[in-house]
């Protein structure tokens, strides 16, 4: 696919998205319409049947049954990512393909954290991963590594999103951990095989982390650091942003304090995150297997119970349907029709941008 | 005055305030109208001419020229306090009477702070007092003491508001500091001479601290502690609340974190406070004498400059006229008429509750 680099060209994709609206438009368009929108024939061909168009290096890489290429026409392509303004035309996955659609929390921060930050990242990741939340981060040194390590320790799921080709593990010292992550979760990249890690790639990688996740927790970050970009991208997508406060004398808490002043949730405990994401409500009845990838066992005993679960998952902050799909584990069509019923019954109301929120009723 | 305790009875005063509206109503009412409102004759007499109605102990106490009784009919009675829902019918002052009407910041917090909290309180108080802001606190151990000490060190002004009679210094270990505070600022009490410190008095004392101040800074506070009451009372009066963040593992930062989640300004530097209070804008040109009690030297060279000062003092958060009087040092009548002009010229707009805010203009 390296030879067909235009297929993965993000500016081209972005302009095509402007023409077709959402990703679905590109998927459903004819080859001719795609060509008019500037999408190269090779990319068009790739969208119709990616594996037919692979180069020998890619074919060799795909020989490993844990290696996958997921174009955004694929049902495995994460719904939350497809909705983001800029998404890679395909993801390279090494590890568990199903992990991609698990409800995720991004945990990010400084590459040179204090012991306070490192411990916090590891402990939060361990606690949350044990409760079924997938921990997504960037495989960098410092906070990212501590987050992955915490999730691995809990035998939970963790995703490492790379700023390089999926076959280029950076930094080298994290290779053993990357191997573990492949076993317990997955490595994810939007860049072609062999792409070296370059400074320009990291903002794109950060955008991917933000877009994959229901929310982003910034543990420690200096002012004007990359983690704040991840947080701002998350906020721009309407996702929750969480930040850990710290000493006013710690330069690595200043970025977090700035985020809190700008509206991020000041976060003291991992439980704050679960309750803000409305996550505990529907996972508390799940089988107590923290490594399980399955969502909650939804009883089919009638719509009422499912409606209740959906309502619990919604909360009073507006959320869009894709977020609800991830939170509940229900099928998109089911969520869509249930929301219509809930809206007609006056339980929820539509907000701008296709989002919904619960209706507050006064109790008597 | 101890013998005329009804004159200082806060529930009676509160109900009279309900009948007359604001304090001015009580002041202007006839003795008969006051009596109908439940104000005892002795209190009425006191309001008309307090010194005529003193008991021998009070007369003896007033022999000291630095000792004062300020009924709320007195022009020295602080405007910000008179506007609060519940204000003492008179204040006992030991020290500099003028300090009472200086722009004040309350600095409060735990009696058992960490070194982090104690250092922060002292350093903030020192910095702010050196820049002309009066530091108001409660003479308690811990954060209160550190705040007074910082202001004293800067040779600035500090007010200690007592939960006992002004002649009863509590805790005993703070007597030497109380003596210093009398020289550089003032002790303040709303309780009659000889009143012992009782737990019930401290919430009233906290309310007095909040009402005297343009804003309240909580440095360290456990959940459900008295400092949070001060902060809530300040917020209820529409004053700014500032809180210092800290480690998520520190129980004494939890109260501050709760306040931040409820809308208090996360505060990293003393400068944050000056700029939030719009304080630096009009004190930066003042004579560089941190001990001076005088407000800024306002030039009488025409209204335009005064309007500018008033506008700078206002900021974009709504503030009421009394706050502006304290911030600018202008006379209430002048502020009132200038605000009318500024409103007619479209520079400010009236907000509910008699408050004003600046109008944001788009720049071209």
PDB file of C-alpha atoms in Angstrom, chain B residues 190-309:
ATOM      1  CA  UNK B 190     -19.604  41.860  65.309  1.00  0.00           C
ATOM      2  CA  UNK B 191     -20.010  40.406  68.813  1.00  0.00           C
ATOM      3  CA  UNK B 192     -20.362  42.403  72.050  1.00  0.00           C
ATOM      4  CA  UNK B 193     -17.327  42.877  74.295  1.00  0.00           C
ATOM      5  CA  UNK B 194     -16.515  39.825  76.365  1.00  0.00           C
ATOM      6  CA  UNK B 195     -18.311  37.323  74.083  1.00  0.00           C
ATOM      7  CA  UNK B 196     -16.423  34.029  74.315  1.00  0.00           C
ATOM      8  CA  UNK B 197     -15.485  32.159  71.105  1.00  0.00           C
ATOM      9  CA  UNK B 198     -18.195  29.536  70.553  1.00  0.00           C
ATOM     10  CA  UNK B 199     -18.584  27.101  67.639  1.00  0.00           C
ATOM     11  CA  UNK B 200     -21.868  28.781  66.728  1.00  0.00           C
ATOM     12  CA  UNK B 201     -20.132  32.109  66.261  1.00  0.00           C
ATOM     13  CA  UNK B 202     -17.769  30.920  63.565  1.00  0.00           C
ATOM     14  CA  UNK B 203     -20.245  30.596  60.711  1.00  0.00           C
ATOM     15  CA  UNK B 204     -21.328  34.215  61.457  1.00  0.00           C
ATOM     16  CA  UNK B 205     -17.689  35.250  61.532  1.00  0.00           C
ATOM     17  CA  UNK B 206     -17.159  33.454  58.196  1.00  0.00           C
ATOM     18  CA  UNK B 207     -20.115  35.293  56.702  1.00  0.00           C
ATOM     19  CA  UNK B 208     -18.589  38.589  57.830  1.00  0.00           C
ATOM     20  CA  UNK B 209     -15.258  37.708  56.186  1.00  0.00           C
ATOM     21  CA  UNK B 210     -17.005  36.806  52.920  1.00  0.00           C
ATOM     22  CA  UNK B 211     -19.174  39.936  52.929  1.00  0.00           C
ATOM     23  CA  UNK B 212     -16.281  42.319  53.623  1.00  0.00           C
ATOM     24  CA  UNK B 213     -14.234  41.004  50.688  1.00  0.00           C
ATOM     25  CA  UNK B 214     -14.304  41.396  46.926  1.00  0.00           C
ATOM     26  CA  UNK B 215     -13.393  37.730  46.706  1.00  0.00           C
ATOM     27  CA  UNK B 216     -12.447  34.737  48.814  1.00  0.00           C
ATOM     28  CA  UNK B 217      -9.409  32.529  48.242  1.00  0.00           C
ATOM     29  CA  UNK B 218      -9.583  29.050  49.765  1.00  0.00           C
ATOM     30  CA  UNK B 219      -6.061  27.672  50.009  1.00  0.00           C
ATOM     31  CA  UNK B 220      -6.583  24.240  51.546  1.00  0.00           C
ATOM     32  CA  UNK B 221      -9.782  22.814  52.959  1.00  0.00           C
ATOM     33  CA  UNK B 222     -11.158  19.407  53.770  1.00  0.00           C
ATOM     34  CA  UNK B 223     -14.593  18.481  52.475  1.00  0.00           C
ATOM     35  CA  UNK B 224     -17.397  19.875  54.636  1.00  0.00           C
ATOM     36  CA  UNK B 225     -15.144  22.363  56.437  1.00  0.00           C
ATOM     37  CA  UNK B 226     -15.805  25.910  57.605  1.00  0.00           C
ATOM     38  CA  UNK B 227     -13.741  27.454  54.823  1.00  0.00           C
ATOM     39  CA  UNK B 228     -16.151  26.047  52.279  1.00  0.00           C
ATOM     40  CA  UNK B 229     -18.974  27.829  54.102  1.00  0.00           C
ATOM     41  CA  UNK B 230     -17.080  31.100  53.707  1.00  0.00           C
ATOM     42  CA  UNK B 231     -16.644  30.340  50.006  1.00  0.00           C
ATOM     43  CA  UNK B 232     -20.317  29.482  49.493  1.00  0.00           C
ATOM     44  CA  UNK B 233     -21.415  32.625  51.305  1.00  0.00           C
ATOM     45  CA  UNK B 234     -19.065  34.651  49.098  1.00  0.00           C
ATOM     46  CA  UNK B 235     -20.475  33.003  45.961  1.00  0.00           C
ATOM     47  CA  UNK B 236     -24.004  33.669  47.238  1.00  0.00           C
ATOM     48  CA  UNK B 237     -23.129  37.363  47.486  1.00  0.00           C
ATOM     49  CA  UNK B 238     -21.906  37.320  43.886  1.00  0.00           C
ATOM     50  CA  UNK B 239     -18.263  37.683  44.916  1.00  0.00           C
ATOM     51  CA  UNK B 240     -15.417  35.829  43.257  1.00  0.00           C
ATOM     52  CA  UNK B 241     -14.274  32.524  44.758  1.00  0.00           C
ATOM     53  CA  UNK B 242     -10.716  31.356  44.148  1.00  0.00           C
ATOM     54  CA  UNK B 243      -9.322  27.940  45.031  1.00  0.00           C
ATOM     55  CA  UNK B 244      -5.837  26.443  44.933  1.00  0.00           C
ATOM     56  CA  UNK B 245      -5.602  22.969  43.351  1.00  0.00           C
ATOM     57  CA  UNK B 246      -3.388  20.271  44.759  1.00  0.00           C
ATOM     58  CA  UNK B 247      -2.577  16.581  44.708  1.00  0.00           C
ATOM     59  CA  UNK B 248      -5.525  14.226  44.270  1.00  0.00           C
ATOM     60  CA  UNK B 249      -4.073  12.311  47.229  1.00  0.00           C
ATOM     61  CA  UNK B 250      -4.251  15.273  49.628  1.00  0.00           C
ATOM     62  CA  UNK B 251      -7.466  15.304  51.709  1.00  0.00           C
ATOM     63  CA  UNK B 252      -6.927  19.036  52.248  1.00  0.00           C
ATOM     64  CA  UNK B 253      -7.162  19.731  48.522  1.00  0.00           C
ATOM     65  CA  UNK B 254     -10.518  17.965  48.154  1.00  0.00           C
ATOM     66  CA  UNK B 255     -12.543  20.922  49.403  1.00  0.00           C
ATOM     67  CA  UNK B 256     -10.751  23.179  46.917  1.00  0.00           C
ATOM     68  CA  UNK B 257     -11.316  20.702  44.097  1.00  0.00           C
ATOM     69  CA  UNK B 258     -15.025  20.567  44.955  1.00  0.00           C
ATOM     70  CA  UNK B 259     -15.170  24.355  44.799  1.00  0.00           C
ATOM     71  CA  UNK B 260     -13.450  24.386  41.396  1.00  0.00           C
ATOM     72  CA  UNK B 261     -15.947  21.841  40.080  1.00  0.00           C
ATOM     73  CA  UNK B 262     -18.704  24.139  41.352  1.00  0.00           C
ATOM     74  CA  UNK B 263     -17.296  27.116  39.485  1.00  0.00           C
ATOM     75  CA  UNK B 264     -14.580  28.616  41.681  1.00  0.00           C
ATOM     76  CA  UNK B 265     -11.605  29.963  39.716  1.00  0.00           C
ATOM     77  CA  UNK B 266      -8.709  27.539  39.688  1.00  0.00           C
ATOM     78  CA  UNK B 267      -5.874  29.731  40.914  1.00  0.00           C
ATOM     79  CA  UNK B 268      -2.192  29.123  40.230  1.00  0.00           C
ATOM     80  CA  UNK B 269      -0.684  32.541  40.866  1.00  0.00           C
ATOM     81  CA  UNK B 270      -1.500  35.614  42.913  1.00  0.00           C
ATOM     82  CA  UNK B 271      -1.574  37.501  39.644  1.00  0.00           C
ATOM     83  CA  UNK B 272      -4.593  35.421  38.568  1.00  0.00           C
ATOM     84  CA  UNK B 273      -6.463  37.027  41.463  1.00  0.00           C
ATOM     85  CA  UNK B 274      -5.431  40.592  40.673  1.00  0.00           C
ATOM     86  CA  UNK B 275      -6.486  40.259  37.074  1.00  0.00           C
ATOM     87  CA  UNK B 276      -9.753  38.497  37.892  1.00  0.00           C
ATOM     88  CA  UNK B 277     -10.655  41.263  40.333  1.00  0.00           C
ATOM     89  CA  UNK B 278      -9.585  43.891  37.766  1.00  0.00           C
ATOM     90  CA  UNK B 279      -7.446  45.170  40.572  1.00  0.00           C
ATOM     91  CA  UNK B 280      -4.109  45.680  38.885  1.00  0.00           C
ATOM     92  CA  UNK B 281      -5.627  47.954  36.253  1.00  0.00           C
ATOM     93  CA  UNK B 282      -6.269  50.857  38.543  1.00  0.00           C
ATOM     94  CA  UNK B 283      -3.739  50.273  41.286  1.00  0.00           C
ATOM     95  CA  UNK B 284      -0.753  49.918  39.012  1.00  0.00           C
ATOM     96  CA  UNK B 285      -0.494  53.715  38.811  1.00  0.00           C
ATOM     97  CA  UNK B 286      -0.836  54.192  42.546  1.00  0.00           C
ATOM     98  CA  UNK B 287       2.101  55.427  44.573  1.00  0.00           C
ATOM     99  CA  UNK B 288       4.433  52.485  45.196  1.00  0.00           C
ATOM    100  CA  UNK B 289       3.832  52.553  48.932  1.00  0.00           C
ATOM    101  CA  UNK B 290       2.441  49.158  49.864  1.00  0.00           C
ATOM    102  CA  UNK B 291       1.548  50.335  53.359  1.00  0.00           C
ATOM    103  CA  UNK B 292      -0.438  53.338  52.169  1.00  0.00           C
ATOM    104  CA  UNK B 293      -4.122  53.228  52.951  1.00  0.00           C
ATOM    105  CA  UNK B 294      -5.052  55.809  50.366  1.00  0.00           C
ATOM    106  CA  UNK B 295      -6.777  54.685  47.208  1.00  0.00           C
ATOM    107  CA  UNK B 296      -5.410  55.614  43.803  1.00  0.00           C
ATOM    108  CA  UNK B 297      -4.899  59.286  43.185  1.00  0.00           C
ATOM    109  CA  UNK B 298      -7.754  59.937  40.801  1.00  0.00           C
ATOM    110  CA  UNK B 299      -7.103  62.850  38.509  1.00  0.00           C
ATOM    111  CA  UNK B 300      -9.928  65.368  38.401  1.00  0.00           C
ATOM    112  CA  UNK B 301      -8.970  66.283  34.837  1.00  0.00           C
ATOM    113  CA  UNK B 302     -12.403  65.516  33.425  1.00  0.00           C
ATOM    114  CA  UNK B 303     -14.886  62.669  33.468  1.00  0.00           C
ATOM    115  CA  UNK B 304     -13.413  60.692  30.597  1.00  0.00           C
ATOM    116  CA  UNK B 305     -10.509  59.346  32.588  1.00  0.00           C
ATOM    117  CA  UNK B 306     -12.755  58.411  35.473  1.00  0.00           C
ATOM    118  CA  UNK B 307     -15.124  56.646  33.122  1.00  0.00           C
ATOM    119  CA  UNK B 308     -12.199  54.682  31.777  1.00  0.00           C
ATOM    120  CA  UNK B 309     -11.130  53.708  35.288  1.00  0.00           C
TER     121      UNK B 309
END
